[in-house]
Amino acid sequence: MQNQDVIYGINGPVVTVRNSHSFSMTEMVYVGNERLVGEIIGITDALTTIQVYEETTGLRPGEPVTGTGSPMNVTLGPGILDNIFDGIERPLKAIAEESGSSFISRGSNVPALDKERLWDVTVTVKAGDTLRGGDIYAECPETAIIRHKCMVPPGLSGTVEKAAPDGQYRVDDEVVVLRDEKGGLHPLTLCQTWPIRIPRPVKGRRQPVIPLITGQRVIDTLFPIAKGGAAAIPGGFGTGKTMTQHQLAKWCDADIIIYVGCGERGNEMSQVLDEFSELMDPKSGRPMTDRTVLIANTSNMPVAAREASIYTGITLAEYYRDMGYHVAMMADSTSRWAEALREISGRLEEMPAEEGFPAYLPSRLAEFYERAGFADTLNGKEGSISIIGAVSPQGSDFSEPVTQNTKRFTRCFWALDKSLAYARHYPAINWTASYSEYFTNLSAWYEKNVGPDFANYRKQINNLLQEENQLMEIVKLIGSDVLPDDQKLVIETARVIRVGFLQQNAFHPEDTFVPLEKQMLMMKVILHLYHKAKQLVAAAVPISGILATGLFDKLVKMKYDIPNNKPEMFDEYIREIDTALSGVVHA
Amino acid sequence: MILDYIGVKEINGSLIVLDGVQGASFEEIVDIRLDDGSMRQGRIVQMEGERIVVQVFEGARGISLDNTRTRLRGRPMELPLSPEILGRVFSGAGKPIDGLGPIFPEQRRNVNGTPINPVSRVYPRNYINTGISTIDTLMTLIRGQKLPIFSGSGMSHNELAVQIARQAKITDEGGENNFCIVFAAMGVSNDVAEYFRRSFDESGVLQKVVMFLNLSNDPIIERILTPKCALTAAEYLAFERDMHVLVIMTDMTSYAEALREFSSSKGEIPGRKGFPGYLYSDLASLYERAGMVRGKKGSVTQIPILTMPNDDVTHPVPDLTGYITEGQIVLDRGLDSSGVYPPVSVLPSLSRLMKDGIGKGSTREDHSALQNQLFAAYAKVMDARSLASVIGEEELSPVDKQYMEFGKLFESQFVSQGPNENRSIEESLNLGWKLLATLPRAELDRVDDEILDKYYAPYAEKAPQQAGEAG
């Protein structure tokens, strides 16, 4: 029998029930005659508190509240990819089709996955096999590039009593029956459910040693993120958080992208939908949507569902990780999620901590970011989840609680800078305020797979930028004319690095994604010019002569002039530098 | 059976509490009749069993514990709508105040609206020509966009909004006839409201304008309803009547302050600067009502205007607005006082949607490169100026001096234009190149050679100060 009770009080998205002993904490409930989805978030002797994931306008005290007996969960199965969900995994496309309206109505009960669609299933087990939690029993091509693997839900094990033949099945069709040790029979379909607030278990976790390659020079070279790592992108409005997230979602070398638009703009989501369906994945030649799941809870959709959207996203990510995929999850923006926490907390009249945020903000953030990682899955595969969380600090002030607490739990920090953005230097990642703790873990991989000098070049580039930073302090006071030539050379070289290397044009077909090899060669050529010029300056050749060769300006444009697939052109550049500079000496 | 509830339990600010109410629903509208015969309206904002909290739109002045009769209307707040609303003037709560009688509704819509399903949105790509160089070239307004003006008290944001409204042209489909304006005034003075009305009248568009006026001495609860009513009217005109609607909302800061006043009278826990914790969600529920949807011809474009207290862009209202809207037009006090109109502060201004609405086929192929270069060059002007303020202009390097010169020309010719001057996009773009031509070619590192040859070179040949500097 289902637990049932009636509404007592309503305050925005918070609904209360009086004198009820029917519900348990975090249980999912249906509220009112329209059966709005809600979750139990507080129980006292006198009052049970529910946060409702939909608009509460029109609810009346006395309407029923029905328990489901299980916590907030999501349905996991084929059909998740190439789909767009709201914060509690309701399929927005299907809702639009069913309602025939451009607006989101309430109380919709469209199932998360298409129940009618047939999948070409290969059953990989036979009667008598022993299976444990996480083991794969069936596979099907979910999209042209991703094979979906159906896994025994964690915690369940037994022998296969019956296995269906290969063929076409719907998500709810039974394909395997499992008999556990006690003799209980468990039918397994193509899908399963999992509570969103509980991490899916893994066998063990590993040190992340492989980079998530993004094709963005400032990230891959200076501040790399590992597969299984977590990064934060804080920045005020207009600094390009969303743009950076989009670039990463398009180009990073993860198998699956989960993009959570959490409290952000509706037009941005339609842009992602548009762009990703037109954009082809360079490896497979298929639309990007084939490997992407979108979770859209725009800023005007109910605030409680915004709070849940982050958990929904990470649970989907864990499910694909368990199949042995590398998943990258973009959360844009975690500040909106934190604000949803604050809003709900305020409605519950909890004692606020910093800036009105609840005291449990750090622990919630930690719980979320700890779900990233490189793992050995229960079925013996390797998979990873990398989280890239955007943070929108109020007033661009990085000392506010969400940025500060996020910094504690992520090892990669890409600080976006307003003044860079104003000068339209994109990506506006500030090279002095950002850091990545992953590079030490990853340097072995870079040496082996890109080139033995990579770490060395990176260090030199970094030093030049730091040196320029110090020199600029002087330049700001007295102008650059009075600097000695060797310092002028540093400033000139740093300009090439900033404009020619760090700045990257997302709208330029060659420059939007740059392979690691080209990144390294670009560094090599810049440093070659620097060292050669330095020798000349040391030999008292005036710097004006060196600059007059136009080499510096040529290097600024090499990102456009050298196609990604012609690394041999860099040798020509080096030869040209040598001839041009020897010309300066003899002149 | 219709029940009247006599008297109230508690009065606090504009909130009244009733007890023993049965069958009420959340956010339902109630009619309150005072013993002197006057009528007020209110909305249920909180309920606990039979105890309800009602927000009275006109304020609680004159209400005592037992001089009222309250009746439930059984419906949330709805706005009566028909095509006749064009040319009419309404109060913040949607009541006609121009003496022309009530609207005969074709339909009624809930003023809270419902969120547009993200999959039903059409990504905005069609630009609106405003005839203002800075906006058209550097922060292009796109149909379906929300692009606020961040201003301060005393600056010419109203003139700018009027100029945009007057000159805004939709470039394709010959949209003239189905273009209209919804104007929402929140807490502005009578003079300002009158200025807008007169300006619309003078430019002959008054019959295409729907006005919702909540002046600074009108009740604050109505102020909270004003943008909701205005946007409901806009959605009706756009999605039922296929019109392209430009919504001008001023002043969003007054709106947020009204929300703060209301929130504190409800006893809610305040967030930053006393504004309620849900200010972001609340502002988003307004701004997100801009856009275009699949299968409908119309569009809702928003230009909210907000005055930044103390010109502080980190104040919660501009800050949160900037996070929701698709860019911003920031006005600058320095430019304003040096007589530049419109005083658009170019560097912090931005249009997020412009990149897909400009270029070949809509404006011109060089648009994107040009705007990028103008931003970069103007940023260098700022660097040169701050250097000059320390070491003096004389000591600057030759290139920096050229930038100083470029900066002056840029502000006096490109940013500055007459309030009635309507520049075509061609004119604006050409002007941009003409000014860039005063800089050496090597400095233009955002533009590829092909574009430079085609657009920069012709002007550079004419510019005399160019000679010999480029090495």
CSV table of N, CA and C in Angstrom, one decimal, chain B residues 32-150:
chain,number,residue,atom,x,y,z
B,32,ILE,N,-10.6,42.3,-1.9
B,32,ILE,CA,-10.8,42.7,-0.5
B,32,ILE,C,-11.6,44.0,-0.6
B,33,ARG,N,-12.8,43.9,0.1
B,33,ARG,CA,-13.6,45.1,0.1
B,33,ARG,C,-13.6,45.8,1.5
B,34,LEU,N,-13.3,47.1,1.5
B,34,LEU,CA,-13.2,47.8,2.7
B,34,LEU,C,-14.6,48.3,3.1
B,35,ASP,N,-14.9,48.6,4.3
B,35,ASP,CA,-16.2,49.1,4.7
B,35,ASP,C,-16.6,50.4,4.0
B,36,ASP,N,-15.5,51.2,3.6
B,36,ASP,CA,-15.9,52.4,2.9
B,36,ASP,C,-16.2,52.2,1.4
B,37,GLY,N,-16.2,50.9,1.0
B,37,GLY,CA,-16.7,50.6,-0.3
B,37,GLY,C,-15.5,50.4,-1.3
B,38,SER,N,-14.3,50.8,-0.9
B,38,SER,CA,-13.2,50.7,-1.9
B,38,SER,C,-12.8,49.2,-2.0
B,39,MET,N,-12.3,48.9,-3.2
B,39,MET,CA,-11.9,47.5,-3.5
B,39,MET,C,-10.4,47.4,-3.6
B,40,ARG,N,-9.8,46.4,-3.1
B,40,ARG,CA,-8.4,46.1,-3.4
B,40,ARG,C,-8.2,44.7,-3.8
B,41,GLN,N,-7.1,44.4,-4.4
B,41,GLN,CA,-6.8,43.0,-4.7
B,41,GLN,C,-5.6,42.5,-4.0
B,42,GLY,N,-5.5,41.2,-3.8
B,42,GLY,CA,-4.3,40.7,-3.2
B,42,GLY,C,-4.1,39.3,-3.7
B,43,ARG,N,-2.9,38.7,-3.3
B,43,ARG,CA,-2.5,37.4,-3.8
B,43,ARG,C,-2.1,36.6,-2.6
B,44,ILE,N,-2.4,35.3,-2.5
B,44,ILE,CA,-2.0,34.5,-1.4
B,44,ILE,C,-0.6,34.1,-1.6
B,45,VAL,N,0.3,34.4,-0.7
B,45,VAL,CA,1.7,34.1,-0.8
B,45,VAL,C,2.2,33.0,0.1
B,46,GLN,N,1.4,32.6,1.1
B,46,GLN,CA,1.9,31.6,2.0
B,46,GLN,C,0.7,31.0,2.6
B,47,MET,N,0.7,29.7,2.8
B,47,MET,CA,-0.5,29.1,3.5
B,47,MET,C,0.0,28.0,4.5
B,48,GLU,N,-0.7,28.0,5.6
B,48,GLU,CA,-0.5,26.9,6.6
B,48,GLU,C,-1.9,26.5,7.1
B,49,GLY,N,-2.3,25.4,6.6
B,49,GLY,CA,-3.6,24.9,7.0
B,49,GLY,C,-4.7,25.9,6.6
B,50,GLU,N,-5.4,26.4,7.5
B,50,GLU,CA,-6.5,27.4,7.2
B,50,GLU,C,-6.0,28.9,7.4
B,51,ARG,N,-4.7,29.0,7.7
B,51,ARG,CA,-4.2,30.4,7.8
B,51,ARG,C,-3.5,30.8,6.5
B,52,ILE,N,-3.9,31.9,6.0
B,52,ILE,CA,-3.3,32.3,4.7
B,52,ILE,C,-2.7,33.7,4.9
B,53,VAL,N,-1.6,33.9,4.2
B,53,VAL,CA,-1.0,35.2,4.1
B,53,VAL,C,-1.2,35.8,2.7
B,54,VAL,N,-1.8,37.1,2.8
B,54,VAL,CA,-2.2,37.7,1.5
B,54,VAL,C,-1.4,39.0,1.3
B,55,GLN,N,-0.9,39.1,0.1
B,55,GLN,CA,-0.1,40.3,-0.2
B,55,GLN,C,-1.1,41.3,-0.9
B,56,VAL,N,-1.3,42.5,-0.3
B,56,VAL,CA,-2.3,43.4,-0.9
B,56,VAL,C,-1.6,44.3,-1.9
B,57,PHE,N,-2.1,44.3,-3.1
B,57,PHE,CA,-1.4,45.1,-4.2
B,57,PHE,C,-1.3,46.6,-3.9
B,58,GLU,N,-2.4,47.1,-3.4
B,58,GLU,CA,-2.5,48.5,-3.2
B,58,GLU,C,-1.9,49.0,-1.9
B,59,GLY,N,-1.4,48.0,-1.1
B,59,GLY,CA,-0.9,48.4,0.3
B,59,GLY,C,-2.0,48.2,1.3
B,60,ALA,N,-1.7,48.1,2.6
B,60,ALA,CA,-2.6,47.8,3.6
B,60,ALA,C,-3.1,49.1,4.3
B,61,ARG,N,-2.9,50.3,3.7
B,61,ARG,CA,-3.3,51.5,4.4
B,61,ARG,C,-4.8,51.5,4.6
B,62,GLY,N,-5.2,51.8,5.8
B,62,GLY,CA,-6.7,51.9,6.0
B,62,GLY,C,-7.3,50.6,6.4
B,63,ILE,N,-6.6,49.5,6.3
B,63,ILE,CA,-7.2,48.2,6.7
B,63,ILE,C,-7.0,48.1,8.2
B,64,SER,N,-8.1,47.7,8.9
B,64,SER,CA,-8.1,47.4,10.3
B,64,SER,C,-8.4,46.0,10.5
B,65,LEU,N,-8.4,45.5,11.7
B,65,LEU,CA,-8.6,44.1,11.9
B,65,LEU,C,-10.0,43.6,11.6
B,66,ASP,N,-11.0,44.6,11.5
B,66,ASP,CA,-12.3,44.1,11.2
B,66,ASP,C,-13.1,44.9,10.2
B,67,ASN,N,-12.4,45.7,9.4
B,67,ASN,CA,-13.2,46.5,8.4
B,67,ASN,C,-13.2,45.9,7.0
B,68,THR,N,-12.8,44.7,6.8
B,68,THR,CA,-12.7,44.2,5.5
B,68,THR,C,-13.5,42.9,5.3
B,69,ARG,N,-13.9,42.7,4.0
B,69,ARG,CA,-14.5,41.4,3.6
B,69,ARG,C,-13.6,40.9,2.4
B,70,THR,N,-13.2,39.7,2.6
B,70,THR,CA,-12.3,39.1,1.6
B,70,THR,C,-13.0,38.0,0.9
B,71,ARG,N,-12.8,38.0,-0.4
B,71,ARG,CA,-13.4,36.9,-1.2
B,71,ARG,C,-12.4,36.3,-2.1
B,72,LEU,N,-12.5,34.9,-2.2
B,72,LEU,CA,-11.5,34.2,-3.0
B,72,LEU,C,-12.0,34.2,-4.4
B,73,ARG,N,-11.1,34.4,-5.4
B,73,ARG,CA,-11.4,34.5,-6.8
B,73,ARG,C,-11.3,33.1,-7.5
B,74,GLY,N,-10.6,32.2,-6.8
B,74,GLY,CA,-10.5,30.9,-7.4
B,74,GLY,C,-9.6,30.8,-8.5
B,75,ARG,N,-8.8,31.8,-8.8
B,75,ARG,CA,-7.9,31.8,-10.0
B,75,ARG,C,-6.6,32.5,-9.6
B,76,PRO,N,-5.5,32.1,-10.2
B,76,PRO,CA,-4.3,32.9,-10.0
B,76,PRO,C,-4.4,34.2,-10.8
B,77,MET,N,-3.5,35.1,-10.6
B,77,MET,CA,-3.6,36.4,-11.3
B,77,MET,C,-3.5,36.2,-12.8
B,78,GLU,N,-4.5,36.8,-13.5
B,78,GLU,CA,-4.6,36.7,-14.9
B,78,GLU,C,-4.7,38.1,-15.5
B,79,LEU,N,-4.2,38.2,-16.7
B,79,LEU,CA,-4.3,39.5,-17.4
B,79,LEU,C,-5.2,39.3,-18.6
B,80,PRO,N,-6.3,40.2,-18.7
B,80,PRO,CA,-7.1,40.1,-19.9
B,80,PRO,C,-6.4,40.7,-21.1
B,81,LEU,N,-6.5,40.0,-22.2
B,81,LEU,CA,-5.7,40.4,-23.4
B,81,LEU,C,-6.5,40.4,-24.7
B,82,SER,N,-6.3,41.3,-25.5
B,82,SER,CA,-6.8,41.3,-26.9
B,82,SER,C,-5.9,42.2,-27.7
B,83,PRO,N,-6.0,42.2,-29.0
B,83,PRO,CA,-5.2,43.1,-29.8
B,83,PRO,C,-5.4,44.6,-29.5
B,84,GLU,N,-6.5,44.9,-28.9
B,84,GLU,CA,-6.8,46.3,-28.6
B,84,GLU,C,-5.9,46.9,-27.5
B,85,ILE,N,-5.1,46.0,-26.9
B,85,ILE,CA,-4.2,46.6,-25.8
B,85,ILE,C,-3.1,47.5,-26.4
B,86,LEU,N,-2.9,47.4,-27.7
B,86,LEU,CA,-1.9,48.3,-28.4
B,86,LEU,C,-2.4,49.8,-28.3
B,87,GLY,N,-1.5,50.6,-27.9
B,87,GLY,CA,-1.9,52.0,-27.7
B,87,GLY,C,-2.5,52.4,-26.4
B,88,ARG,N,-2.7,51.4,-25.5
B,88,ARG,CA,-3.3,51.6,-24.2
B,88,ARG,C,-2.3,51.8,-23.1
B,89,VAL,N,-2.8,52.4,-22.0
B,89,VAL,CA,-2.0,52.6,-20.8
B,89,VAL,C,-2.6,51.8,-19.6
B,90,PHE,N,-1.8,51.0,-18.9
B,90,PHE,CA,-2.3,50.3,-17.8
B,90,PHE,C,-1.5,50.6,-16.5
B,91,SER,N,-2.1,50.2,-15.4
B,91,SER,CA,-1.3,50.4,-14.1
B,91,SER,C,-0.4,49.1,-14.0
B,92,GLY,N,0.4,49.1,-13.0
B,92,GLY,CA,1.3,48.0,-12.8
B,92,GLY,C,0.6,46.7,-12.6
B,93,ALA,N,-0.6,46.7,-12.1
B,93,ALA,CA,-1.3,45.5,-11.9
B,93,ALA,C,-2.2,45.2,-13.1
B,94,GLY,N,-2.1,45.9,-14.2
B,94,GLY,CA,-2.8,45.6,-15.5
B,94,GLY,C,-4.1,46.2,-15.6
B,95,LYS,N,-4.5,47.2,-14.8
B,95,LYS,CA,-5.8,47.9,-14.9
B,95,LYS,C,-5.6,49.1,-15.9
B,96,PRO,N,-6.6,49.3,-16.8
B,96,PRO,CA,-6.5,50.4,-17.7
B,96,PRO,C,-6.5,51.7,-16.9
B,97,ILE,N,-5.7,52.7,-17.1
B,97,ILE,CA,-5.7,53.9,-16.4
B,97,ILE,C,-5.7,55.1,-17.4
B,98,ASP,N,-6.1,54.8,-18.6
B,98,ASP,CA,-6.1,55.9,-19.6
B,98,ASP,C,-7.6,56.4,-19.8
B,99,GLY,N,-8.5,55.9,-19.0
B,99,GLY,CA,-9.9,56.4,-19.1
B,99,GLY,C,-10.6,55.9,-20.3
B,100,LEU,N,-10.1,54.9,-21.0
B,100,LEU,CA,-10.7,54.4,-22.2
B,100,LEU,C,-11.5,53.2,-21.9
B,101,GLY,N,-11.7,52.8,-20.7
B,101,GLY,CA,-12.6,51.7,-20.4
B,101,GLY,C,-11.8,50.4,-20.4
B,102,PRO,N,-12.5,49.3,-19.9
B,102,PRO,CA,-11.8,48.0,-19.8
B,102,PRO,C,-11.6,47.4,-21.1
B,103,ILE,N,-10.7,46.4,-21.1
B,103,ILE,CA,-10.4,45.6,-22.3
B,103,ILE,C,-11.4,44.4,-22.4
B,104,PHE,N,-11.9,44.2,-23.6
B,104,PHE,CA,-12.7,43.0,-23.8
B,104,PHE,C,-11.8,41.9,-24.2
B,105,PRO,N,-11.6,41.0,-23.2
B,105,PRO,CA,-10.6,40.0,-23.5
B,105,PRO,C,-10.9,39.0,-24.5
B,106,GLU,N,-9.9,38.7,-25.3
B,106,GLU,CA,-9.9,37.6,-26.2
B,106,GLU,C,-9.5,36.3,-25.5
B,107,GLN,N,-8.5,36.6,-24.6
B,107,GLN,CA,-8.1,35.5,-23.7
B,107,GLN,C,-7.5,36.1,-22.4
B,108,ARG,N,-7.4,35.2,-21.4
B,108,ARG,CA,-6.7,35.6,-20.2
B,108,ARG,C,-5.5,34.8,-20.0
B,109,ARG,N,-4.4,35.4,-19.6
B,109,ARG,CA,-3.2,34.6,-19.4
B,109,ARG,C,-2.7,34.8,-17.9
B,110,ASN,N,-2.2,33.8,-17.4
B,110,ASN,CA,-1.5,33.8,-16.0
B,110,ASN,C,-0.3,34.7,-16.1
B,111,VAL,N,-0.2,35.7,-15.2
B,111,VAL,CA,0.9,36.6,-15.4
B,111,VAL,C,2.2,36.0,-15.0
B,112,ASN,N,2.2,34.9,-14.3
B,112,ASN,CA,3.5,34.3,-13.9
B,112,ASN,C,4.2,33.6,-15.1
B,113,GLY,N,3.4,33.3,-16.2
B,113,GLY,CA,3.9,32.7,-17.3
B,113,GLY,C,4.4,31.3,-17.0
B,114,THR,N,4.8,30.5,-18.0
B,114,THR,CA,5.4,29.2,-17.8
B,114,THR,C,6.7,29.2,-18.5
B,115,PRO,N,7.7,28.5,-18.0
B,115,PRO,CA,9.0,28.5,-18.6
B,115,PRO,C,8.9,27.9,-20.0
B,116,ILE,N,9.6,28.5,-21.0
B,116,ILE,CA,9.7,28.0,-22.3
B,116,ILE,C,10.5,26.7,-22.3
B,117,ASN,N,10.1,25.7,-22.9
B,117,ASN,CA,10.8,24.4,-23.0
B,117,ASN,C,12.1,24.7,-23.8
B,118,PRO,N,13.3,24.4,-23.2
B,118,PRO,CA,14.5,24.7,-24.0
B,118,PRO,C,14.6,24.1,-25.3
B,119,VAL,N,13.9,22.9,-25.5
B,119,VAL,CA,14.0,22.3,-26.9
B,119,VAL,C,13.1,23.0,-27.9
B,120,SER,N,12.1,23.8,-27.3
B,120,SER,CA,11.2,24.5,-28.3
B,120,SER,C,11.8,25.9,-28.6
B,121,ARG,N,12.8,26.3,-28.0
B,121,ARG,CA,13.4,27.6,-28.3
B,121,ARG,C,14.1,27.6,-29.7
B,122,VAL,N,14.0,28.7,-30.4
B,122,VAL,CA,14.8,28.8,-31.6
B,122,VAL,C,16.0,29.7,-31.2
B,123,TYR,N,17.2,29.3,-31.6
B,123,TYR,CA,18.3,30.0,-31.2
B,123,TYR,C,18.3,31.3,-32.0
B,124,PRO,N,18.3,32.5,-31.3
B,124,PRO,CA,18.2,33.8,-32.1
B,124,PRO,C,19.4,34.1,-33.0
B,125,ARG,N,19.1,34.4,-34.2
B,125,ARG,CA,20.2,34.7,-35.1
B,125,ARG,C,20.0,36.0,-36.0
B,126,ASN,N,18.8,36.6,-35.9
B,126,ASN,CA,18.5,37.7,-36.8
B,126,ASN,C,18.8,39.0,-36.1
B,127,TYR,N,19.6,39.9,-36.7
B,127,TYR,CA,19.9,41.1,-35.9
B,127,TYR,C,18.9,42.2,-36.1
B,128,ILE,N,18.9,43.1,-35.1
B,128,ILE,CA,18.0,44.2,-35.2
B,128,ILE,C,18.9,45.4,-35.4
B,129,ASN,N,18.6,46.2,-36.5
B,129,ASN,CA,19.4,47.3,-36.8
B,129,ASN,C,18.9,48.5,-35.9
B,130,THR,N,19.8,49.0,-35.0
B,130,THR,CA,19.3,50.1,-34.2
B,130,THR,C,19.8,51.5,-34.7
B,131,GLY,N,20.7,51.5,-35.7
B,131,GLY,CA,21.2,52.8,-36.2
B,131,GLY,C,22.2,53.4,-35.3
B,132,ILE,N,22.6,52.7,-34.2
B,132,ILE,CA,23.6,53.3,-33.3
B,132,ILE,C,24.9,52.6,-33.5
B,133,SER,N,26.0,53.3,-33.9
B,133,SER,CA,27.2,52.6,-34.3
B,133,SER,C,27.7,51.6,-33.3
B,134,THR,N,27.8,52.1,-32.0
B,134,THR,CA,28.4,51.2,-31.0
B,134,THR,C,27.6,49.9,-30.9
B,135,ILE,N,26.3,50.1,-30.8
B,135,ILE,CA,25.5,48.9,-30.6
B,135,ILE,C,25.5,48.0,-31.8
B,136,ASP,N,25.3,48.5,-33.0
B,136,ASP,CA,25.2,47.7,-34.2
B,136,ASP,C,26.6,47.0,-34.5
B,137,THR,N,27.7,47.7,-34.2
B,137,THR,CA,28.9,47.2,-34.6
B,137,THR,C,29.5,46.3,-33.5
B,138,LEU,N,29.4,46.8,-32.3
B,138,LEU,CA,30.2,46.1,-31.2
B,138,LEU,C,29.4,45.2,-30.3
B,139,MET,N,28.1,45.5,-30.2
B,139,MET,CA,27.3,44.7,-29.3
B,139,MET,C,25.9,44.5,-30.0
B,140,THR,N,25.9,43.9,-31.1
B,140,THR,CA,24.7,43.8,-31.9
B,140,THR,C,23.5,43.2,-31.2
B,141,LEU,N,22.4,43.9,-31.3
B,141,LEU,CA,21.1,43.4,-30.7
B,141,LEU,C,20.5,42.4,-31.6
B,142,ILE,N,20.1,41.2,-31.0
B,142,ILE,CA,19.6,40.2,-31.8
B,142,ILE,C,18.1,40.0,-31.4
B,143,ARG,N,17.3,39.6,-32.4
B,143,ARG,CA,15.9,39.4,-32.1
B,143,ARG,C,15.7,38.2,-31.1
B,144,GLY,N,15.0,38.4,-30.0
B,144,GLY,CA,14.8,37.4,-29.1
B,144,GLY,C,15.9,37.5,-27.9
B,145,GLN,N,16.7,38.5,-28.0
B,145,GLN,CA,17.7,38.6,-27.0
B,145,GLN,C,17.2,39.5,-25.8
B,146,LYS,N,17.9,39.3,-24.7
B,146,LYS,CA,17.7,40.3,-23.6
B,146,LYS,C,19.0,41.0,-23.3
B,147,LEU,N,19.0,42.3,-23.6
B,147,LEU,CA,20.2,43.1,-23.6
B,147,LEU,C,20.0,44.3,-22.7
B,148,PRO,N,20.4,44.3,-21.4
B,148,PRO,CA,20.1,45.4,-20.5
B,148,PRO,C,21.0,46.6,-20.8
B,149,ILE,N,20.6,47.7,-20.3
B,149,ILE,CA,21.4,48.9,-20.3
B,149,ILE,C,21.7,49.2,-18.8
B,150,PHE,N,23.0,49.1,-18.5
B,150,PHE,CA,23.5,49.4,-17.1
B,150,PHE,C,23.8,50.8,-17.1
